[in-house]
Amino acid sequence: MGSDLTGAAPATWCPSVEARAPESVVLGVRSAAAGRVTYLADPVPASEVLGSIPAGIEPTRVLRFASHCVSNCVNRRGTDCAPVDRGLALPPAADSRAVPRCHLRSRCQWWQQTGVDACHRCPAISTATFREDELATLAADPSTTPEQLAAWIAASA
């Protein structure tokens, strides 16, 4: 992953970005069946894999990308990232005793913001949403509050 040439503290990274974000790397592969992420052992520059994705397939449909957090991101709320707060309203995607292996963790904004709770939900959070998954669409919408997510989950139970 890139380094900060100014000597300042390393930038935090977002674990859910668009494929062509600056310095984007592949964080993991999305499962076709459940949409969950299986994390790669090491980062792979997005530029090395984008050309191998067949035309007509959105890269975020099959891969999960990470890149530097940016201050002008629509998901920023001060120094915090709103998607991870919304994600905490979701049920954990993983066994609560196990934490997915992730090469990004030491620099991950979500980890720094909420710790292990973010890791349990991260495999289920998607950069791209698809009409057939209403909960994922709500969770990805910057205007959705954690309370709205909790109410939707309660009403769907």
Short mmCIF file of C-alpha atoms in Angstrom, two decimals:
data_model
loop_
_atom_site.label_atom_id
_atom_site.label_comp_id
_atom_site.label_asym_id
_atom_site.label_seq_id
_atom_site.Cartn_x
_atom_site.Cartn_y
_atom_site.Cartn_z
CA MET A 1 0.00 0.00 0.00
CA GLY A 2 1.15 3.53 -0.67
CA SER A 3 3.18 5.53 1.82
CA ASP A 4 2.84 9.11 2.96
CA LEU A 5 5.77 11.08 1.58
CA THR A 6 5.29 13.99 4.00
CA GLY A 7 6.37 11.96 7.03
CA ALA A 8 2.95 12.49 8.62
CA ALA A 9 0.96 9.66 10.15
CA PRO A 10 -0.10 7.11 7.53
CA ALA A 11 -3.49 7.69 5.93
CA THR A 12 -6.37 5.49 6.91
CA TRP A 13 -7.87 3.26 4.29
CA CYS A 14 -11.50 2.65 3.39
CA PRO A 15 -12.36 -1.02 2.92
CA SER A 16 -15.23 -0.33 0.52
CA VAL A 17 -14.49 1.94 -2.44
CA GLU A 18 -15.12 2.08 -6.16
CA ALA A 19 -12.75 0.06 -8.32
CA ARG A 20 -11.07 3.05 -9.92
CA ALA A 21 -10.45 5.04 -6.74
CA PRO A 22 -6.89 6.41 -6.45
CA GLU A 23 -4.40 3.75 -5.33
CA SER A 24 -7.23 1.22 -5.16
CA VAL A 25 -6.32 -2.36 -4.25
CA VAL A 26 -8.35 -5.55 -4.28
CA LEU A 27 -9.31 -6.36 -0.71
CA GLY A 28 -11.23 -9.54 -1.47
CA VAL A 29 -13.50 -11.55 -3.73
CA ARG A 30 -17.29 -11.46 -3.41
CA SER A 31 -19.13 -14.77 -3.23
CA ALA A 32 -21.70 -15.13 -5.99
CA ALA A 33 -24.11 -17.01 -3.74
CA ALA A 34 -24.16 -14.92 -0.57
CA GLY A 35 -22.39 -11.72 -1.65
CA ARG A 36 -19.97 -12.08 1.26
CA VAL A 37 -16.31 -11.17 0.92
CA THR A 38 -13.41 -13.62 1.12
CA TYR A 39 -10.32 -11.53 1.85
CA LEU A 40 -7.05 -11.86 -0.05
CA ALA A 41 -3.87 -12.59 1.93
CA ASP A 42 -2.08 -9.66 0.23
CA PRO A 43 -3.29 -6.58 -1.63
CA VAL A 44 -3.36 -6.61 -5.43
CA PRO A 45 -3.40 -3.27 -7.27
CA ALA A 46 -6.82 -2.82 -8.85
CA SER A 47 -5.19 -1.70 -12.09
CA GLU A 48 -3.73 -5.22 -12.45
CA VAL A 49 -7.13 -6.95 -12.39
CA LEU A 50 -9.67 -4.53 -13.86
CA GLY A 51 -8.78 -5.51 -17.42
CA SER A 52 -9.60 -9.16 -16.72
CA ILE A 53 -13.19 -8.52 -15.62
CA PRO A 54 -15.53 -9.25 -18.54
CA ALA A 55 -17.31 -6.33 -20.18
CA GLY A 56 -20.73 -5.67 -18.71
CA ILE A 57 -19.82 -6.86 -15.20
CA GLU A 58 -19.47 -4.16 -12.58
CA PRO A 59 -16.10 -4.77 -10.84
CA THR A 60 -17.62 -4.21 -7.39
CA ARG A 61 -20.08 -7.02 -8.12
CA VAL A 62 -17.24 -9.56 -7.98
CA LEU A 63 -14.44 -7.85 -6.05
CA ARG A 64 -14.12 -5.63 -2.97
CA PHE A 65 -11.74 -2.68 -3.25
CA ALA A 66 -9.93 -0.52 -0.70
CA SER A 67 -8.18 2.82 -1.01
CA HIS A 68 -7.21 5.89 1.03
CA CYS A 69 -10.00 7.59 2.95
CA VAL A 70 -10.53 11.05 1.54
CA SER A 71 -11.80 14.10 3.40
CA ASN A 72 -14.37 15.02 0.74
CA CYS A 73 -16.02 11.56 0.72
CA VAL A 74 -19.82 11.70 0.80
CA ASN A 75 -19.70 9.17 3.65
CA ARG A 76 -17.51 11.26 5.99
CA ARG A 77 -19.03 12.71 9.14
CA GLY A 78 -16.21 14.80 10.59
CA THR A 79 -13.36 12.34 11.04
CA ASP A 80 -15.68 9.32 11.13
CA CYS A 81 -17.03 7.11 8.38
CA ALA A 82 -20.83 6.79 8.35
CA PRO A 83 -21.09 3.39 6.56
CA VAL A 84 -19.41 1.57 9.43
CA ASP A 85 -21.84 3.17 11.88
CA ARG A 86 -24.74 2.02 9.68
CA GLY A 87 -23.08 -1.39 9.38
CA LEU A 88 -23.13 -1.82 13.15
CA ALA A 89 -26.93 -1.91 12.91
CA LEU A 90 -26.63 -5.04 10.73
CA PRO A 91 -26.34 -8.50 12.23
CA PRO A 92 -22.73 -9.74 12.31
CA ALA A 93 -21.78 -11.46 9.06
CA ALA A 94 -19.25 -13.71 10.74
CA ASP A 95 -18.99 -15.94 13.77
CA SER A 96 -18.52 -13.47 16.63
CA ARG A 97 -15.55 -15.48 17.92
CA ALA A 98 -13.66 -15.33 14.63
CA VAL A 99 -12.30 -12.21 12.97
CA PRO A 100 -11.75 -12.43 9.19
CA ARG A 101 -8.10 -12.24 8.10
CA CYS A 102 -7.54 -8.88 6.47
CA HIS A 103 -4.33 -7.25 5.22
CA LEU A 104 -5.90 -3.81 5.63
CA ARG A 105 -6.73 -3.93 9.36
CA SER A 106 -3.76 -1.98 10.73
CA ARG A 107 -4.67 1.02 8.55
CA CYS A 108 -8.45 0.48 8.24
CA GLN A 109 -10.66 3.45 9.10
CA TRP A 110 -13.48 1.14 10.17
CA TRP A 111 -11.21 -0.83 12.52
CA GLN A 112 -9.80 2.37 14.02
CA GLN A 113 -13.29 3.78 14.45
CA THR A 114 -15.17 0.80 15.93
CA GLY A 115 -12.73 -2.08 16.41
CA VAL A 116 -13.65 -5.72 16.04
CA ASP A 117 -17.39 -4.99 15.63
CA ALA A 118 -16.62 -3.54 12.20
CA CYS A 119 -14.67 -6.66 11.22
CA HIS A 120 -17.63 -8.91 11.98
CA ARG A 121 -19.87 -6.92 9.64
CA CYS A 122 -17.35 -5.91 6.97
CA PRO A 123 -17.80 -9.06 4.80
CA ALA A 124 -21.47 -8.18 4.31
CA ILE A 125 -21.06 -4.47 3.50
CA SER A 126 -21.06 -3.70 -0.19
CA THR A 127 -19.74 -0.77 -2.21
CA ALA A 128 -22.25 -1.46 -4.96
CA THR A 129 -25.85 -2.24 -4.22
CA PHE A 130 -28.30 -4.13 -6.36
CA ARG A 131 -32.06 -3.74 -6.45
CA GLU A 132 -32.67 -7.29 -5.26
CA ASP A 133 -30.98 -6.58 -1.91
CA GLU A 134 -33.07 -3.90 -0.17
CA LEU A 135 -31.17 -4.09 3.14
CA ALA A 136 -27.78 -3.63 1.43
CA THR A 137 -29.21 -0.72 -0.55
CA LEU A 138 -30.43 0.95 2.65
CA ALA A 139 -27.11 0.32 4.41
CA ALA A 140 -25.14 1.86 1.53
CA ASP A 141 -27.31 4.99 1.31
CA PRO A 142 -25.52 7.89 3.06
CA SER A 143 -28.89 9.33 4.16
CA THR A 144 -29.92 6.16 6.05
CA THR A 145 -29.45 6.30 9.80
CA PRO A 146 -28.55 3.33 12.02
CA GLU A 147 -31.97 3.71 13.64
CA GLN A 148 -33.69 3.35 10.26
CA LEU A 149 -31.69 0.19 9.56
CA ALA A 150 -32.62 -1.27 12.94
CA ALA A 151 -36.30 -0.50 12.31
CA TRP A 152 -36.17 -2.14 8.85
CA ILE A 153 -34.51 -5.25 10.31
CA ALA A 154 -37.08 -5.43 13.11
CA ALA A 155 -39.98 -5.06 10.67
CA SER A 156 -38.54 -7.79 8.43
CA ALA A 157 -38.04 -10.33 11.21
#
